[in-house]
CSV table of C-alpha atoms and ligand atoms in Angstrom, one decimal:
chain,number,residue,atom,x,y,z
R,336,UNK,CA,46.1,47.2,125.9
R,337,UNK,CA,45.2,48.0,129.3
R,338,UNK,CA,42.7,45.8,131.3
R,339,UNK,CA,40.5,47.4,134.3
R,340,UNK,CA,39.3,44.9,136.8
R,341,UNK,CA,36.6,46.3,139.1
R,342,UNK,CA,33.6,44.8,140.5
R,343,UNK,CA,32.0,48.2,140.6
R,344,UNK,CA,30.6,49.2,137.1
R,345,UNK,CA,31.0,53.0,137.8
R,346,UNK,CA,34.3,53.0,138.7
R,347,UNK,CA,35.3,50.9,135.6
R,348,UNK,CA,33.3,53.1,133.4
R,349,UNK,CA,35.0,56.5,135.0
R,350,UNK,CA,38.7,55.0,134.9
R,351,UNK,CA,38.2,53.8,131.2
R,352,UNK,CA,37.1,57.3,129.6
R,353,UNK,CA,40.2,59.1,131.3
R,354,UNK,CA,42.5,56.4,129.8
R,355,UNK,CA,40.7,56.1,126.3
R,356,UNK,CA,40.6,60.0,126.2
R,357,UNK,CA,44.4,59.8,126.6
R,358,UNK,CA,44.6,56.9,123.7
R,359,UNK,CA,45.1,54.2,125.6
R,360,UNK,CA,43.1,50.5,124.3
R,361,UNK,CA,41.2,49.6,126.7
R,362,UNK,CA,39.4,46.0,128.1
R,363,UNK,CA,37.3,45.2,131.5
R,364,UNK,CA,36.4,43.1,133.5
R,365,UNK,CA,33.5,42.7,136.4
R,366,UNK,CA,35.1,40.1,138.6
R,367,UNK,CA,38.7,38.5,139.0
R,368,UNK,CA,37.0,35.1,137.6
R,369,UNK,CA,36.4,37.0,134.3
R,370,UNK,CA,39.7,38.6,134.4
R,371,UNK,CA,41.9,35.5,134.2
R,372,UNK,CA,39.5,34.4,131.5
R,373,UNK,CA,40.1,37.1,129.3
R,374,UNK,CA,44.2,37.1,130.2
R,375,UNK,CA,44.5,33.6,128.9
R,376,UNK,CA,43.6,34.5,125.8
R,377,UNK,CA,45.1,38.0,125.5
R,378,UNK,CA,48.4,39.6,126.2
R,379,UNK,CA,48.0,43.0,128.5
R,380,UNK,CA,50.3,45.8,129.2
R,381,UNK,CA,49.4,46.7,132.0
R,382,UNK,CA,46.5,45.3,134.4
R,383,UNK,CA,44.8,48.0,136.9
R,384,UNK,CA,43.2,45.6,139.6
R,385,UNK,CA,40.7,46.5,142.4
R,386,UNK,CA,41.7,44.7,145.7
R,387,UNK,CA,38.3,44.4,147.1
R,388,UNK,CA,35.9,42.0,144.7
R,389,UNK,CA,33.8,39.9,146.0
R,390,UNK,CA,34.5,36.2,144.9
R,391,UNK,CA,38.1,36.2,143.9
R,392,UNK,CA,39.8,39.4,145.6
R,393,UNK,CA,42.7,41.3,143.6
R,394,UNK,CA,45.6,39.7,145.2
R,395,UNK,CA,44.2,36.1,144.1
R,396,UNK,CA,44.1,37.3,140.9
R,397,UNK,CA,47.4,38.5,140.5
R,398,UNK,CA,48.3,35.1,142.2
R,399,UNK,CA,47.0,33.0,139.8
R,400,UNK,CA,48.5,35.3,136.7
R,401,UNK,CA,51.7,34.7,138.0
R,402,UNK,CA,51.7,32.1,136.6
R,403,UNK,CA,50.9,32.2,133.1
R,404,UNK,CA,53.3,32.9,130.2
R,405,UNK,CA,50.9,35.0,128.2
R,406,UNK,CA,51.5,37.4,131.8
R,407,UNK,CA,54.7,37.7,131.5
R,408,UNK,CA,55.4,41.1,130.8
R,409,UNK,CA,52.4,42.4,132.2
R,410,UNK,CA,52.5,44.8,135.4
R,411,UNK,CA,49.5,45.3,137.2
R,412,UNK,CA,48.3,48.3,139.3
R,413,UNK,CA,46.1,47.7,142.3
R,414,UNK,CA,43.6,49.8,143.5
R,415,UNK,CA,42.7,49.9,147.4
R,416,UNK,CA,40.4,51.9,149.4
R,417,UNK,CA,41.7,54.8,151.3
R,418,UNK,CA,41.4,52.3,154.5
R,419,UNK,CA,43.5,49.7,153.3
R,420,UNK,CA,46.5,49.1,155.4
R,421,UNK,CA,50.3,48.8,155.3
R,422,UNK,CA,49.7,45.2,156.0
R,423,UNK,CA,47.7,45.2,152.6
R,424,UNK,CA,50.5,47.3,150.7
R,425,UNK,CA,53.1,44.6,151.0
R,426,UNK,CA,50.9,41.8,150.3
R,427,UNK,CA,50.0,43.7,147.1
R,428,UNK,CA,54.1,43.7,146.2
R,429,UNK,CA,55.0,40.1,147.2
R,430,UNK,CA,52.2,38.9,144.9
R,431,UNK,CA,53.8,40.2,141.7
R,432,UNK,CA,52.5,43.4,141.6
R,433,UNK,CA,54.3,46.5,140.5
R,434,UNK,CA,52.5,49.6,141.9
R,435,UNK,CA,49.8,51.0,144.2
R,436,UNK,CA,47.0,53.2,144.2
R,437,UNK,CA,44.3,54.1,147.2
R,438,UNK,CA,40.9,54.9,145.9
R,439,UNK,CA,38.9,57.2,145.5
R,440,UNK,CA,41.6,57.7,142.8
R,441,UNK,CA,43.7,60.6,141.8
R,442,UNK,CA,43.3,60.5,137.9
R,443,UNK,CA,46.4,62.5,137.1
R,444,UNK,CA,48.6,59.9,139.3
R,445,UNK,CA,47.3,56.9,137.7
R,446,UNK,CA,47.8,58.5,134.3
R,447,UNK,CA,51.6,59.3,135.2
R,448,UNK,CA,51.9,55.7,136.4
R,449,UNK,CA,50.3,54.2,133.6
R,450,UNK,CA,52.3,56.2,131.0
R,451,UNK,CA,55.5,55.1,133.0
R,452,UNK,CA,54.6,51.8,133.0
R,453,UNK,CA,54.1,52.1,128.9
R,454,UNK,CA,57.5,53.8,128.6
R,455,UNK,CA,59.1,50.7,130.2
R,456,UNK,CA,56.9,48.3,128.5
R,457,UNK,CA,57.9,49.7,125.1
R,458,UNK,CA,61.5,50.0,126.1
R,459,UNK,CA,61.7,47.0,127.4
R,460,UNK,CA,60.2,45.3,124.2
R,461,UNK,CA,62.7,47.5,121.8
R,462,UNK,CA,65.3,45.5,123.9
R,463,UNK,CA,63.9,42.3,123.4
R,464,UNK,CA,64.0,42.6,119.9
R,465,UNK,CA,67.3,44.1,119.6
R,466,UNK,CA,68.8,41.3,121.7
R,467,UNK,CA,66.8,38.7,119.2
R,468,UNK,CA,68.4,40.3,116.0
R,469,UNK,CA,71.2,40.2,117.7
R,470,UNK,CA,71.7,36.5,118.8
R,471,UNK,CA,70.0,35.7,115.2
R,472,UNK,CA,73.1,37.6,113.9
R,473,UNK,CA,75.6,35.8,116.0
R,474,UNK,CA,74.0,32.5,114.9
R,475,UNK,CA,74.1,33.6,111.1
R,476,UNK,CA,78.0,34.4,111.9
R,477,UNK,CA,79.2,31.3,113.0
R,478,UNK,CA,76.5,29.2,110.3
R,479,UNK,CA,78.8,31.0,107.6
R,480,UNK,CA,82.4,30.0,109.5
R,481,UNK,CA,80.8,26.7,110.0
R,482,UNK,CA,80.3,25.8,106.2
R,483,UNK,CA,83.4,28.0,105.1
R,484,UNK,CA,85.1,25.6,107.4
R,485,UNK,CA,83.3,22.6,106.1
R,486,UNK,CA,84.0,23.6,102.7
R,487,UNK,CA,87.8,23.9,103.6
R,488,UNK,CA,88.2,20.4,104.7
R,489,UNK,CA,86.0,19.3,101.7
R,490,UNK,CA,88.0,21.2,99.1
R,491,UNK,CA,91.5,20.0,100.4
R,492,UNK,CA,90.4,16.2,100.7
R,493,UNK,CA,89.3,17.0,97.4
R,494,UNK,CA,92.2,18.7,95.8
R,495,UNK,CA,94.5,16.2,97.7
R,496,UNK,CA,93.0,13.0,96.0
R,497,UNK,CA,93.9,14.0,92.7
R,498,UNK,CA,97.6,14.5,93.8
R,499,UNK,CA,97.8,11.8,95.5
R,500,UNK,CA,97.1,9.8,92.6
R,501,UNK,CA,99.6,11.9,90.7
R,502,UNK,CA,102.3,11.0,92.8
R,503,UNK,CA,101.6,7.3,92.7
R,504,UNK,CA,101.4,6.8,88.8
R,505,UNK,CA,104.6,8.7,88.6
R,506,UNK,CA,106.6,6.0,91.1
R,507,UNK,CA,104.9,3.4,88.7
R,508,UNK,CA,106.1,5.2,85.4
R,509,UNK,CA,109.7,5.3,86.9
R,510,UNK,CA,109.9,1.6,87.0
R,511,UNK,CA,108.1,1.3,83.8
R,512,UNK,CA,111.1,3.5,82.7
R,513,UNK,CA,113.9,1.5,83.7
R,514,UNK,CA,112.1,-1.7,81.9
R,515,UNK,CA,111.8,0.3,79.0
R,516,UNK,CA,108.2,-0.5,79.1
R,517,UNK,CA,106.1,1.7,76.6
R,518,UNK,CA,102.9,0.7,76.4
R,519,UNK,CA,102.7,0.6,80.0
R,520,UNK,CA,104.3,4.2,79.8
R,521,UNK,CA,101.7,5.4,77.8
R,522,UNK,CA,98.9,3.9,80.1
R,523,UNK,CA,100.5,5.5,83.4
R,524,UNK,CA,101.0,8.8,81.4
R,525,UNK,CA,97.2,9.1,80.5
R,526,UNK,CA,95.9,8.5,83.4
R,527,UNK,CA,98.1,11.1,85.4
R,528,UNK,CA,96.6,13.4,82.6
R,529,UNK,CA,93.4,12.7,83.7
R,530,UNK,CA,94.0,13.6,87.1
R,531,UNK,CA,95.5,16.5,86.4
R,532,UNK,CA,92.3,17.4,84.4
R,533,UNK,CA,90.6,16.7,87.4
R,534,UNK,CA,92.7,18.8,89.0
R,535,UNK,CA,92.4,21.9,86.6
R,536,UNK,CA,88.5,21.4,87.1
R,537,UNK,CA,88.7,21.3,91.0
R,538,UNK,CA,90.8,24.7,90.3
R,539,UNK,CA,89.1,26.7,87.9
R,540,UNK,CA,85.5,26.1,89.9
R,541,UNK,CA,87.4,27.1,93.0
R,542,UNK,CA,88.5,30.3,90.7
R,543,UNK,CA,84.8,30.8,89.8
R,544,UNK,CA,83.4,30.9,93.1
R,545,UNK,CA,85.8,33.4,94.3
R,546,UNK,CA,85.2,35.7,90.8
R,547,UNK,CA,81.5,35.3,91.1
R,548,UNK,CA,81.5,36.3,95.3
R,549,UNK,CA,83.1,40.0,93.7
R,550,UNK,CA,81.2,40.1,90.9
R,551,UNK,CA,84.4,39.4,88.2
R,552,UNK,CA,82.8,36.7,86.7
R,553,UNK,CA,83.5,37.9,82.8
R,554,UNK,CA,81.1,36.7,79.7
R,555,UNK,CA,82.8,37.0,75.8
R,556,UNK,CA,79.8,36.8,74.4
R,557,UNK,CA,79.2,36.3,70.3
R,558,UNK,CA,77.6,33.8,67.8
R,559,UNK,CA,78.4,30.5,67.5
R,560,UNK,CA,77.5,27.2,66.6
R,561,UNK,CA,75.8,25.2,69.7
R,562,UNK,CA,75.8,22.1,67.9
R,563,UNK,CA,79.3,21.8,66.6
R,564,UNK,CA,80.1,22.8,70.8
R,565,UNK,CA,77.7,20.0,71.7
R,566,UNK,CA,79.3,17.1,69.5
R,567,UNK,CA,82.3,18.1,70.6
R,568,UNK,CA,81.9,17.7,74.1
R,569,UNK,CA,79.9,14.7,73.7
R,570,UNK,CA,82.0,12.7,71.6
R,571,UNK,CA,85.2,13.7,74.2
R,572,UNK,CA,82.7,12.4,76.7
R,573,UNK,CA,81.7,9.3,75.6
R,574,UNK,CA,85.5,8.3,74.8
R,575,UNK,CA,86.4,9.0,78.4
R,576,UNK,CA,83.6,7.1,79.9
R,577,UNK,CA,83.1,4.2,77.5
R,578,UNK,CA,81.0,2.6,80.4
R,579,UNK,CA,78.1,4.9,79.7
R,580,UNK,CA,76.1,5.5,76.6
R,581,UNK,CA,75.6,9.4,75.7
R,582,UNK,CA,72.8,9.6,73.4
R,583,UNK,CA,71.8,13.0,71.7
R,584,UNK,CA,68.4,13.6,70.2
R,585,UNK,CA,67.6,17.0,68.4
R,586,UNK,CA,70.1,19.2,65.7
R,587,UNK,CA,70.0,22.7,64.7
R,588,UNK,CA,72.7,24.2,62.6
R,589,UNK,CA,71.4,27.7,63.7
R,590,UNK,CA,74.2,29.8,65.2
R,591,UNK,CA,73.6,30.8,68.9
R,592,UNK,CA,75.0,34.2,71.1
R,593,UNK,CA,76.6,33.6,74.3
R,594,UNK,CA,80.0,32.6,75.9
R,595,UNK,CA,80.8,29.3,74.0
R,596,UNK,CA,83.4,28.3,76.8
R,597,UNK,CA,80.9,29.3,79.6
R,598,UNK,CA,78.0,27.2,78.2
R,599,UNK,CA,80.5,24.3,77.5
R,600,UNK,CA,81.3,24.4,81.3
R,601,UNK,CA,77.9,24.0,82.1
R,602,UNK,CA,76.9,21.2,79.6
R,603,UNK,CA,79.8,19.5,80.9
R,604,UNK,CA,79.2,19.8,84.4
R,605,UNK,CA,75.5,18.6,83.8
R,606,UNK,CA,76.8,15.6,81.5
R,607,UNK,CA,79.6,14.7,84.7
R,608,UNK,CA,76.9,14.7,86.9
R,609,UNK,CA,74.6,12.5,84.9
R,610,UNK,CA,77.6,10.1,84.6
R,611,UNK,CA,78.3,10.8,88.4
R,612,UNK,CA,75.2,10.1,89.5
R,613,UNK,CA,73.8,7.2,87.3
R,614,UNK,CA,74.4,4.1,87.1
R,615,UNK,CA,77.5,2.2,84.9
R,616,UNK,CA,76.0,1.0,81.6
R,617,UNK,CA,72.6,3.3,81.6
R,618,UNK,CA,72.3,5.4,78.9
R,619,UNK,CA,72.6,9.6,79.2
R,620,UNK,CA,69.5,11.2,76.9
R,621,UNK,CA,70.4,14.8,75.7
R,622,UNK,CA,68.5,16.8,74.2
R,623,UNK,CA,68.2,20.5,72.0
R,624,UNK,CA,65.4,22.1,70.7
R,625,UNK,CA,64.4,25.9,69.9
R,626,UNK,CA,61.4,26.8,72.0
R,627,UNK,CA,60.2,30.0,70.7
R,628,UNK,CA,63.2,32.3,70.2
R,629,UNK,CA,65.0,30.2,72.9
R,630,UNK,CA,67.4,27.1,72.8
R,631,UNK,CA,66.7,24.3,75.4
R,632,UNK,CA,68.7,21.8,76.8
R,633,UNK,CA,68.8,19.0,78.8
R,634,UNK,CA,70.5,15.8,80.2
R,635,UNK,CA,68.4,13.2,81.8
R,636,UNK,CA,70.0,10.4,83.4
R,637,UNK,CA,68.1,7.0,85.0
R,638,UNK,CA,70.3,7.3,88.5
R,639,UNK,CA,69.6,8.2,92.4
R,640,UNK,CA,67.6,11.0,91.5
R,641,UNK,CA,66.5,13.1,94.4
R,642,UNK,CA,63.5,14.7,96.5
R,643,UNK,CA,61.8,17.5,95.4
R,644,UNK,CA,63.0,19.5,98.5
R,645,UNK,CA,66.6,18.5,97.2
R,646,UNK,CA,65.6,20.4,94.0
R,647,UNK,CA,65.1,23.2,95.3
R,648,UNK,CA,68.5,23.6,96.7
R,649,UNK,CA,71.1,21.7,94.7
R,650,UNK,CA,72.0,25.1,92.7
R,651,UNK,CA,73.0,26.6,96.8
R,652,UNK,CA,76.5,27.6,97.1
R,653,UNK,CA,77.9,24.0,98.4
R,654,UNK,CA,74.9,22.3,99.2
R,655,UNK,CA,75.7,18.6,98.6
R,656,UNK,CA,72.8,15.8,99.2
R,657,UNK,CA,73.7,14.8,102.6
R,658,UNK,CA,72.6,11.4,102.3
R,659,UNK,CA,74.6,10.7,99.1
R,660,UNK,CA,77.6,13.2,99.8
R,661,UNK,CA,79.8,10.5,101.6
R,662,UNK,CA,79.2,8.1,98.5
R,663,UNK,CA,80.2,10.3,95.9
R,664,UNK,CA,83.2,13.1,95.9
R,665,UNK,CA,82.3,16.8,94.9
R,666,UNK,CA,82.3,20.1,96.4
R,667,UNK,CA,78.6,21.3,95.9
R,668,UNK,CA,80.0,24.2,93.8
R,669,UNK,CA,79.3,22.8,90.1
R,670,UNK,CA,75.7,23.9,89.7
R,671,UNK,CA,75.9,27.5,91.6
R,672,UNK,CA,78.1,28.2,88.5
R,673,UNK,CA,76.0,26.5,86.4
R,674,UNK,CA,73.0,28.9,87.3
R,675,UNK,CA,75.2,32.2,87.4
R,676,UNK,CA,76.6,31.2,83.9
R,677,UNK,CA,72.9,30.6,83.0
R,678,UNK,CA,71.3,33.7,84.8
R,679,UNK,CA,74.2,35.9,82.9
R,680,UNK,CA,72.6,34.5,79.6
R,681,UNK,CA,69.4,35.8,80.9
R,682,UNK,CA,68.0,32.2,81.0
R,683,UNK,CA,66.6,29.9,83.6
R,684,UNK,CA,68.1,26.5,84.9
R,685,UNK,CA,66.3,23.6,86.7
R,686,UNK,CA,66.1,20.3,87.4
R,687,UNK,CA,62.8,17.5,87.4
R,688,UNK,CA,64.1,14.3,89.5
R,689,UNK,CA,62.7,11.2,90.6
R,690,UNK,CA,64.3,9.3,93.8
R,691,UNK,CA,65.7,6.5,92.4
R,692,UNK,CA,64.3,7.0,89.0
R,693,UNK,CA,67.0,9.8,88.0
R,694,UNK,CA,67.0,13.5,86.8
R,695,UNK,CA,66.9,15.8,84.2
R,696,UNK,CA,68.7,18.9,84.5
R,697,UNK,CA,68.0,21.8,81.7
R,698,UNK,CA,68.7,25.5,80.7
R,699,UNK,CA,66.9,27.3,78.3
R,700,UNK,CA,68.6,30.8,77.0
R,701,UNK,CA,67.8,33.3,73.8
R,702,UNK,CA,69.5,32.1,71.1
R,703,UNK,CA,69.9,36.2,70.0
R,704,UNK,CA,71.4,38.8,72.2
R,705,UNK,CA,69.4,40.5,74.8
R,706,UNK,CA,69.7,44.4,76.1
R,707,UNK,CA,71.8,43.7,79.2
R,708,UNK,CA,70.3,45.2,82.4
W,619,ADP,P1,79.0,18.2,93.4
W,619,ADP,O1,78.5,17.1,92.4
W,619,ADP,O2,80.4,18.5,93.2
W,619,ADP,O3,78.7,17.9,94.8
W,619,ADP,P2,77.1,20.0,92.2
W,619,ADP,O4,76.9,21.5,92.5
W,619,ADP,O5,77.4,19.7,90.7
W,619,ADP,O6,78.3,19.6,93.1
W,619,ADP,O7,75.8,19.3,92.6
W,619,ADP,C1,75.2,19.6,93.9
W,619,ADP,C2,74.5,18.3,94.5
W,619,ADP,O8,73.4,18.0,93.7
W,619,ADP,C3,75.4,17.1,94.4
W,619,ADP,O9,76.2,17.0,95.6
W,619,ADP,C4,74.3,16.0,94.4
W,619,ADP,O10,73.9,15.7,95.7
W,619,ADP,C5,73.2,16.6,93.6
W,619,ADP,N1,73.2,16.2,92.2
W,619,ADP,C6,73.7,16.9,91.1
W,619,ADP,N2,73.5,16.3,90.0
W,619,ADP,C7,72.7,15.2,90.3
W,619,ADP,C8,72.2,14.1,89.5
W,619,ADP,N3,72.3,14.0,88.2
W,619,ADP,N4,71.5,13.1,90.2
W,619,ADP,C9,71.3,13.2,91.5
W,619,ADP,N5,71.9,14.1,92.3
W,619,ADP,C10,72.5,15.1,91.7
């Protein structure tokens, strides 16, 4: 929008039909005072300013604009009479302003300078933008090396504890060896079994992420029993962590269609995480039930719990609780599977949590086989 300041209605009235005929917006203004009022609140293109008002002359006003951010961008135009000086001219530049006109004014040259002045202005602002997207882009870049890197240093630490662990219980199970020890033997064995589990875990989410990122995540999909799978896990479960108590409410024998091993992946990883998460001796509630022609399930646990804007990001490729992430080890990939296994059954995945009260995290799929999009 263009805005004409001239004390002199004519001349305002003659300059704005020549520049609204040639579909430019424009606004006025009788008096510099009123000017810098109205270019407070609005941004201008271009500003076409008479030099001689009386009150505050043209100059002053492009003074005090100067100034202001909402200016910025603006160029102005001043208009002199025919009598106005050299003297006059370069006062007009030093103040900020970008071009010159003597009055009585030659229509055809302010339209050529005003449709310059646009060309730059638009130019000017296509560069702007592109400079924005572009430094938003650059950002965006490194954000992504910064958490692949992050996630590097996480996932090592991670795979290295594990082996670590290995490597100790197998010094201990030589000496157990030479004293012919064998219940001691046994112990050591086990629990380097369990860290190799861990291991295989740590391993085949790793393998996920990387299937799921080019789309060769692969479902076997057919009917089977969800509560056999569910016993199953549970009763494996409970025997490995005889420190909490895993209770299940709800049984249907009806047979289910999806990928058994899938779903077993995610029941577990939402048990771990209840066991993870919640305190040593509190009980784990699970429960089934058909809603409708769909199967829901959940695991609620009475531990840290979280915020609801936690919620709404805990399923984010590696997003880990910050707050809690140095207390507990993980790699804030468990539940990104979780949802792609889920979304893959054409079901939904949530979770309702309390700080410090706990959470319960659910999925609820059709229990019969849908078209596949
Ligand atoms: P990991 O546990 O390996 O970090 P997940 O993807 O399974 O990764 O979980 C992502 C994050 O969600 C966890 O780091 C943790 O902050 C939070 N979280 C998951 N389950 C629970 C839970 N039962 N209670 C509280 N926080 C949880």
């Amino acid at each position: 929008m263009i805005l004409i300041v001239d004390d002199s209605p004519e001349n305002i009235i003659s300059l704005q039909k020549v520049l609204e005929k040639n579909d430019f917006e424009v606004d006025t203004a009788l008096s510099g005072e009123e000017a810098l009022k109205k270019i407070l609140k609005k941004s201008y293109v271009l500003i076409i300013l008479d030099v001689q008002m009386p009150g505050m002359d043209g100059f002053e006003v492009a003074e005090a604009i100067s100034g202001y951010s909402k200016a910025k961008e603006t160029a102005i135009i001043f208009l002199s009479a025919a009598t106005a000086n050299v003297k006059l001219i370069t006062r007009g530049y030093s103040s900020g302003g970008l071009d010159y006109i003597s009055k009585p004014v030659d229509m055809n040259i302010l339209l050529l300078k005003v449709k310059t002045f646009y060309r730059i202005y638009e130019q000017s602002r296509a560069l702007n933008e592109m400079q924005q997207s572009l430094r938003e882009e650059i950002e965006f870049r490194k954000e992504a090396e910064r958490k692949k890197d992050e996630f590097i240093s996480i996932a090592s630490h991670e795979l290295k504890t594990p082996m670590t662990s290995i490597k100790g219980y197998i010094q201990l199970l030589e000496r157990s060896l030479d004293k012919d020890d064998k219940e001691t033997i046994r112990k050591r064995l086990h629990k380097v079994q369990n860290q190799i589990e861990k291991l295989n875990i740590l391993i085949a989410d790793l393998l996920d992420i990387s299937k799921i990122e080019s789309g060769k995540l692969k479902f076997n999909k057919k009917y089977f029993s969800f509560n056999n799978l569910l016993e199953h896990i549970i009763e494996i479960m409970q025997q490995s962590n005889p420190h909490v108590k895993i209770l299940k409410k709800g049984n249907f024998e009806a047979q289910i269609y999806g990928d058994e091993m899938r779903l077993e992946q995610v029941i577990i990883n939402f048990i771990t995480n209840a066991i993870k998460y919640g305190p040593d001796g509190e009980e784990i509630h699970i429960t089934t039930e058909m809603r409708g022609d769909e199967i829901y399930f959940s695991v609620r646990d009475f531990g840290i719990g979280m915020s609801e804007e936690h919620q709404k990001k805990i399923f984010e490729k590696f997003y880990r609780i910050e707050e809690t992430s140095e207390r507990f080890q993980g790699l804030g990939i468990g539940l990104y599977i979780c949802q792609e296994i889920i979304e893959r059954h054409h079901g939904k995945i949530g979770a309702n949590s309390v700080p410090s009260e706990g959470s319960e995290f659910y999925f609820q799929i059709p229990a019969h086989p849908k078209k596949e999009a």
